[in-house]
mmCIF file of C-alpha atoms in Angstrom:
data_model
loop_
_atom_site.group_PDB
_atom_site.id
_atom_site.type_symbol
_atom_site.label_atom_id
_atom_site.label_comp_id
_atom_site.label_asym_id
_atom_site.label_seq_id
_atom_site.Cartn_x
_atom_site.Cartn_y
_atom_site.Cartn_z
ATOM 1 C CA UNK A 1 31.869 44.036 -36.650
ATOM 2 C CA UNK A 2 28.588 44.393 -38.508
ATOM 3 C CA UNK A 3 30.384 45.243 -41.759
ATOM 4 C CA UNK A 4 31.924 41.756 -41.776
ATOM 5 C CA UNK A 5 28.485 40.229 -42.339
ATOM 6 C CA UNK A 6 28.350 41.832 -45.780
ATOM 7 C CA UNK A 7 29.616 39.796 -48.719
ATOM 8 C CA UNK A 8 31.130 43.029 -49.991
ATOM 9 C CA UNK A 9 33.428 43.471 -46.993
ATOM 10 C CA UNK A 10 37.075 43.776 -48.024
ATOM 11 C CA UNK A 11 39.462 41.477 -46.179
ATOM 12 C CA UNK A 12 43.234 41.589 -46.438
ATOM 13 C CA UNK A 13 44.969 38.219 -46.052
ATOM 14 C CA UNK A 14 48.604 37.954 -44.964
ATOM 15 C CA UNK A 15 50.825 34.892 -44.606
ATOM 16 C CA UNK A 16 54.557 34.964 -43.870
ATOM 17 C CA UNK A 17 54.778 31.576 -42.145
ATOM 18 C CA UNK A 18 56.665 29.842 -44.972
ATOM 19 C CA UNK A 19 59.399 30.784 -47.441
ATOM 20 C CA UNK A 20 56.979 32.967 -49.382
ATOM 21 C CA UNK A 21 55.415 36.267 -48.391
ATOM 22 C CA UNK A 22 51.790 35.981 -49.493
ATOM 23 C CA UNK A 23 49.187 38.743 -49.534
ATOM 24 C CA UNK A 24 45.713 38.718 -51.011
ATOM 25 C CA UNK A 25 42.340 40.401 -50.937
ATOM 26 C CA UNK A 26 38.820 39.020 -50.979
ATOM 27 C CA UNK A 27 35.412 40.633 -50.976
ATOM 28 C CA UNK A 28 33.546 38.194 -48.833
ATOM 29 C CA UNK A 29 34.594 34.846 -50.282
ATOM 30 C CA UNK A 30 35.439 36.237 -53.748
ATOM 31 C CA UNK A 31 39.124 36.636 -54.619
ATOM 32 C CA UNK A 32 40.027 40.008 -56.106
ATOM 33 C CA UNK A 33 43.830 39.849 -56.087
ATOM 34 C CA UNK A 34 46.876 38.124 -54.654
ATOM 35 C CA UNK A 35 50.652 37.827 -54.893
ATOM 36 C CA UNK A 36 53.371 35.678 -53.341
ATOM 37 C CA UNK A 37 57.076 36.469 -53.418
ATOM 38 C CA UNK A 38 60.229 34.904 -52.031
ATOM 39 C CA UNK A 39 61.789 38.017 -50.462
ATOM 40 C CA UNK A 40 63.675 36.349 -47.613
ATOM 41 C CA UNK A 41 65.130 38.670 -45.001
ATOM 42 C CA UNK A 42 63.479 41.698 -46.634
ATOM 43 C CA UNK A 43 60.003 40.671 -45.439
ATOM 44 C CA UNK A 44 59.698 43.331 -42.749
ATOM 45 C CA UNK A 45 60.757 46.181 -45.031
ATOM 46 C CA UNK A 46 58.908 45.137 -48.190
ATOM 47 C CA UNK A 47 55.637 43.723 -46.797
ATOM 48 C CA UNK A 48 53.892 47.115 -46.310
ATOM 49 C CA UNK A 49 54.712 48.129 -49.884
ATOM 50 C CA UNK A 50 53.427 44.812 -51.281
ATOM 51 C CA UNK A 51 50.148 45.221 -49.405
ATOM 52 C CA UNK A 52 49.620 48.764 -50.714
ATOM 53 C CA UNK A 53 50.804 48.005 -54.265
ATOM 54 C CA UNK A 54 48.387 45.087 -54.653
ATOM 55 C CA UNK A 55 45.614 47.138 -53.074
ATOM 56 C CA UNK A 56 46.177 49.932 -55.591
ATOM 57 C CA UNK A 57 46.238 47.416 -58.438
ATOM 58 C CA UNK A 58 42.763 46.100 -57.533
ATOM 59 C CA UNK A 59 41.420 49.644 -57.152
ATOM 60 C CA UNK A 60 41.146 50.184 -53.411
ATOM 61 C CA UNK A 61 42.922 52.081 -50.633
ATOM 62 C CA UNK A 62 43.917 51.071 -47.128
ATOM 63 C CA UNK A 63 40.861 52.788 -45.662
ATOM 64 C CA UNK A 64 38.613 50.405 -47.641
ATOM 65 C CA UNK A 65 39.859 47.401 -45.622
ATOM 66 C CA UNK A 66 37.232 46.030 -43.207
ATOM 67 C CA UNK A 67 39.413 43.392 -41.505
ATOM 68 C CA UNK A 68 42.878 41.880 -41.607
ATOM 69 C CA UNK A 69 43.155 38.085 -41.666
ATOM 70 C CA UNK A 70 46.611 36.815 -40.791
ATOM 71 C CA UNK A 71 48.211 33.481 -40.111
ATOM 72 C CA UNK A 72 49.374 33.170 -36.507
ATOM 73 C CA UNK A 73 51.629 30.136 -36.980
ATOM 74 C CA UNK A 74 53.057 27.674 -36.662
ATOM 75 C CA UNK A 75 55.754 28.243 -39.235
ATOM 76 C CA UNK A 76 59.054 29.982 -39.852
ATOM 77 C CA UNK A 77 59.613 31.896 -36.626
ATOM 78 C CA UNK A 78 60.773 35.223 -38.089
ATOM 79 C CA UNK A 79 58.101 35.187 -40.780
ATOM 80 C CA UNK A 80 55.286 34.525 -38.311
ATOM 81 C CA UNK A 81 56.532 37.376 -36.141
ATOM 82 C CA UNK A 82 56.874 39.809 -39.072
ATOM 83 C CA UNK A 83 53.472 39.009 -40.580
ATOM 84 C CA UNK A 84 51.663 39.136 -37.277
ATOM 85 C CA UNK A 85 53.337 42.352 -36.140
ATOM 86 C CA UNK A 86 52.496 44.130 -39.381
ATOM 87 C CA UNK A 87 48.906 42.852 -39.409
ATOM 88 C CA UNK A 88 48.336 44.041 -35.845
ATOM 89 C CA UNK A 89 49.942 47.435 -36.475
ATOM 90 C CA UNK A 90 47.920 47.992 -39.631
ATOM 91 C CA UNK A 91 44.673 46.924 -37.944
ATOM 92 C CA UNK A 92 45.334 49.268 -35.020
ATOM 93 C CA UNK A 93 45.893 52.149 -37.414
ATOM 94 C CA UNK A 94 42.773 51.399 -39.454
ATOM 95 C CA UNK A 95 40.701 50.554 -36.359
ATOM 96 C CA UNK A 96 39.610 47.225 -37.842
ATOM 97 C CA UNK A 97 39.654 43.725 -36.295
ATOM 98 C CA UNK A 98 42.155 40.957 -36.902
ATOM 99 C CA UNK A 99 41.006 37.437 -37.786
ATOM 100 C CA UNK A 100 43.576 34.821 -36.683
ATOM 101 C CA UNK A 101 44.070 31.909 -39.093
ATOM 102 C CA UNK A 102 46.052 28.741 -38.440
ATOM 103 C CA UNK A 103 48.869 28.648 -41.004
ATOM 104 C CA UNK A 104 48.457 24.900 -41.584
ATOM 105 C CA UNK A 105 44.758 25.357 -42.362
ATOM 106 C CA UNK A 106 45.560 28.178 -44.786
ATOM 107 C CA UNK A 107 48.114 25.933 -46.499
ATOM 108 C CA UNK A 108 45.478 23.213 -46.904
ATOM 109 C CA UNK A 109 42.738 25.581 -48.103
ATOM 110 C CA UNK A 110 42.943 24.657 -51.806
ATOM 111 C CA UNK A 111 41.513 21.252 -50.835
ATOM 112 C CA UNK A 112 38.603 22.704 -48.876
ATOM 113 C CA UNK A 113 36.011 21.797 -51.510
ATOM 114 C CA UNK A 114 37.472 18.426 -52.480
ATOM 115 C CA UNK A 115 35.395 15.562 -51.112
ATOM 116 C CA UNK A 116 36.732 12.448 -49.418
ATOM 117 C CA UNK A 117 40.340 13.453 -48.925
ATOM 118 C CA UNK A 118 42.667 13.752 -45.950
ATOM 119 C CA UNK A 119 44.996 16.726 -46.178
ATOM 120 C CA UNK A 120 48.245 16.850 -44.182
ATOM 121 C CA UNK A 121 49.877 20.296 -44.439
ATOM 122 C CA UNK A 122 53.535 20.470 -43.398
ATOM 123 C CA UNK A 123 55.937 23.338 -42.769
ATOM 124 C CA UNK A 124 59.614 22.804 -42.009
ATOM 125 C CA UNK A 125 60.511 23.511 -38.379
ATOM 126 C CA UNK A 126 64.240 22.767 -38.194
ATOM 127 C CA UNK A 127 66.584 19.887 -38.898
ATOM 128 C CA UNK A 128 64.341 16.930 -39.741
ATOM 129 C CA UNK A 129 61.344 18.281 -37.833
ATOM 130 C CA UNK A 130 58.101 19.630 -39.284
ATOM 131 C CA UNK A 131 54.978 21.391 -38.130
ATOM 132 C CA UNK A 132 52.066 19.241 -39.227
ATOM 133 C CA UNK A 133 48.384 18.573 -38.705
ATOM 134 C CA UNK A 134 45.723 16.592 -40.536
ATOM 135 C CA UNK A 135 42.295 17.565 -41.833
ATOM 136 C CA UNK A 136 39.453 15.630 -43.368
ATOM 137 C CA UNK A 137 37.639 17.529 -46.111
ATOM 138 C CA UNK A 138 33.941 16.873 -46.645
ATOM 139 C CA UNK A 139 33.643 19.178 -49.647
ATOM 140 C CA UNK A 140 32.526 22.158 -47.584
ATOM 141 C CA UNK A 141 34.794 22.411 -44.563
ATOM 142 C CA UNK A 142 37.804 20.943 -42.780
ATOM 143 C CA UNK A 143 37.481 18.643 -39.811
ATOM 144 C CA UNK A 144 40.685 18.543 -37.796
ATOM 145 C CA UNK A 145 41.660 14.946 -37.077
ATOM 146 C CA UNK A 146 45.201 15.616 -35.796
ATOM 147 C CA UNK A 147 45.968 18.878 -34.022
ATOM 148 C CA UNK A 148 49.051 20.942 -34.940
ATOM 149 C CA UNK A 149 52.298 19.523 -33.598
ATOM 150 C CA UNK A 150 56.050 19.461 -34.097
ATOM 151 C CA UNK A 151 57.019 16.053 -35.408
ATOM 152 C CA UNK A 152 60.210 14.379 -36.605
ATOM 153 C CA UNK A 153 60.173 13.224 -40.223
ATOM 154 C CA UNK A 154 60.276 9.513 -39.387
ATOM 155 C CA UNK A 155 57.328 9.920 -37.014
ATOM 156 C CA UNK A 156 55.522 12.003 -39.620
ATOM 157 C CA UNK A 157 55.880 9.206 -42.150
ATOM 158 C CA UNK A 158 54.566 6.713 -39.574
ATOM 159 C CA UNK A 159 51.598 9.013 -38.900
ATOM 160 C CA UNK A 160 50.825 9.249 -42.616
ATOM 161 C CA UNK A 161 51.140 5.488 -43.050
ATOM 162 C CA UNK A 162 48.827 4.915 -40.073
ATOM 163 C CA UNK A 163 46.182 7.232 -41.503
ATOM 164 C CA UNK A 164 46.491 5.470 -44.867
ATOM 165 C CA UNK A 165 45.855 2.077 -43.269
ATOM 166 C CA UNK A 166 42.896 3.267 -41.173
ATOM 167 C CA UNK A 167 41.067 5.334 -43.762
ATOM 168 C CA UNK A 168 39.906 4.929 -47.336
ATOM 169 C CA UNK A 169 40.248 8.564 -48.438
ATOM 170 C CA UNK A 170 43.046 9.732 -50.698
ATOM 171 C CA UNK A 171 45.817 11.416 -48.689
ATOM 172 C CA UNK A 172 47.633 14.564 -49.776
ATOM 173 C CA UNK A 173 50.706 15.891 -47.988
ATOM 174 C CA UNK A 174 51.083 19.514 -49.003
ATOM 175 C CA UNK A 175 53.578 22.331 -48.619
ATOM 176 C CA UNK A 176 56.696 23.640 -50.322
ATOM 177 C CA UNK A 177 58.786 21.876 -47.700
ATOM 178 C CA UNK A 178 57.831 18.354 -48.829
ATOM 179 C CA UNK A 179 60.885 18.654 -51.084
ATOM 180 C CA UNK A 180 62.978 18.399 -47.914
ATOM 181 C CA UNK A 181 61.764 14.865 -47.180
ATOM 182 C CA UNK A 182 64.565 12.316 -47.211
ATOM 183 C CA UNK A 183 62.098 9.660 -48.392
ATOM 184 C CA UNK A 184 58.588 9.636 -49.830
ATOM 185 C CA UNK A 185 55.964 8.562 -47.274
ATOM 186 C CA UNK A 186 53.885 5.537 -48.187
ATOM 187 C CA UNK A 187 50.224 5.874 -49.045
ATOM 188 C CA UNK A 188 50.199 9.595 -49.854
ATOM 189 C CA UNK A 189 50.579 12.011 -52.729
ATOM 190 C CA UNK A 190 53.033 14.882 -52.208
ATOM 191 C CA UNK A 191 51.893 18.336 -53.366
ATOM 192 C CA UNK A 192 54.574 21.088 -53.235
ATOM 193 C CA UNK A 193 51.992 23.814 -52.683
ATOM 194 C CA UNK A 194 52.442 27.258 -51.121
ATOM 195 C CA UNK A 195 49.969 29.319 -49.113
ATOM 196 C CA UNK A 196 47.898 31.838 -51.060
ATOM 197 C CA UNK A 197 47.139 35.209 -49.521
ATOM 198 C CA UNK A 198 43.664 35.095 -51.057
ATOM 199 C CA UNK A 199 42.974 31.847 -49.192
ATOM 200 C CA UNK A 200 43.888 33.547 -45.921
ATOM 201 C CA UNK A 201 41.457 36.353 -46.807
ATOM 202 C CA UNK A 202 38.681 33.891 -47.723
ATOM 203 C CA UNK A 203 39.213 31.948 -44.502
ATOM 204 C CA UNK A 204 39.034 35.289 -42.716
ATOM 205 C CA UNK A 205 35.534 35.782 -44.083
ATOM 206 C CA UNK A 206 34.548 32.212 -43.229
ATOM 207 C CA UNK A 207 35.778 32.633 -39.651
ATOM 208 C CA UNK A 208 34.809 36.282 -39.267
ATOM 209 C CA UNK A 209 32.990 35.467 -36.016
ATOM 210 C CA UNK A 210 36.467 34.906 -34.496
ATOM 211 C CA UNK A 211 37.608 38.470 -35.285
ATOM 212 C CA UNK A 212 39.380 40.117 -32.365
ATOM 213 C CA UNK A 213 40.910 43.377 -31.302
ATOM 214 C CA UNK A 214 44.559 43.398 -32.508
ATOM 215 C CA UNK A 215 45.848 43.439 -28.921
ATOM 216 C CA UNK A 216 44.179 40.067 -28.278
ATOM 217 C CA UNK A 217 45.993 38.189 -31.062
ATOM 218 C CA UNK A 218 48.765 35.768 -30.071
ATOM 219 C CA UNK A 219 51.209 33.763 -32.158
ATOM 220 C CA UNK A 220 51.189 29.969 -32.152
ATOM 221 C CA UNK A 221 54.859 28.998 -32.368
ATOM 222 C CA UNK A 222 54.632 25.465 -30.852
ATOM 223 C CA UNK A 223 58.328 25.585 -29.961
ATOM 224 C CA UNK A 224 61.001 28.028 -28.895
ATOM 225 C CA UNK A 225 63.018 29.694 -31.691
ATOM 226 C CA UNK A 226 66.183 27.884 -32.721
ATOM 227 C CA UNK A 227 69.309 29.573 -31.376
#
């Protein structure tokens, strides 16, 4: 794990928890490449090629990877399973650790260095339900103020309204799935943002102390798959 202390360590970031398949690379906290594609049911077959193609484009090979950072959920059930399975398999083969990243935190990462905001990332669960959490950003880090949960849209709007009334910070509700809302929540700005693979990689470096053996990584689904 000593190599992860170097700001030149190469971290692969993977996120398949939403509609997009996102991969990215960072050397320490510096982005060196990323891509995100809507490839639907072809995730499992195309993900390895995307990882290697982007790696080749930025001038590295698989053996240069020092760690794999991957979102563990919650999110789209099949996507979480595909991304996590590939990340673990790749890490086993390369004999490198896996750094588990909460998908909702990765989705909110673009607001990490924005001061005095509350960020509420949301990912569609099913029907009118969403995975959601809430973070306060102090300009350097996230402070979790509401832990990840499955919540019905009406309750989600009530939660957002309650935060708006209790706090003075600007509130951003982010995620591609905000377009599914039947009504706009009061007191918040909607940002149809997707997760960036480079953000997963950068969070991997930030939380490198949480790196684990691939066999120790577990998904966070929050609910049983819809049947």
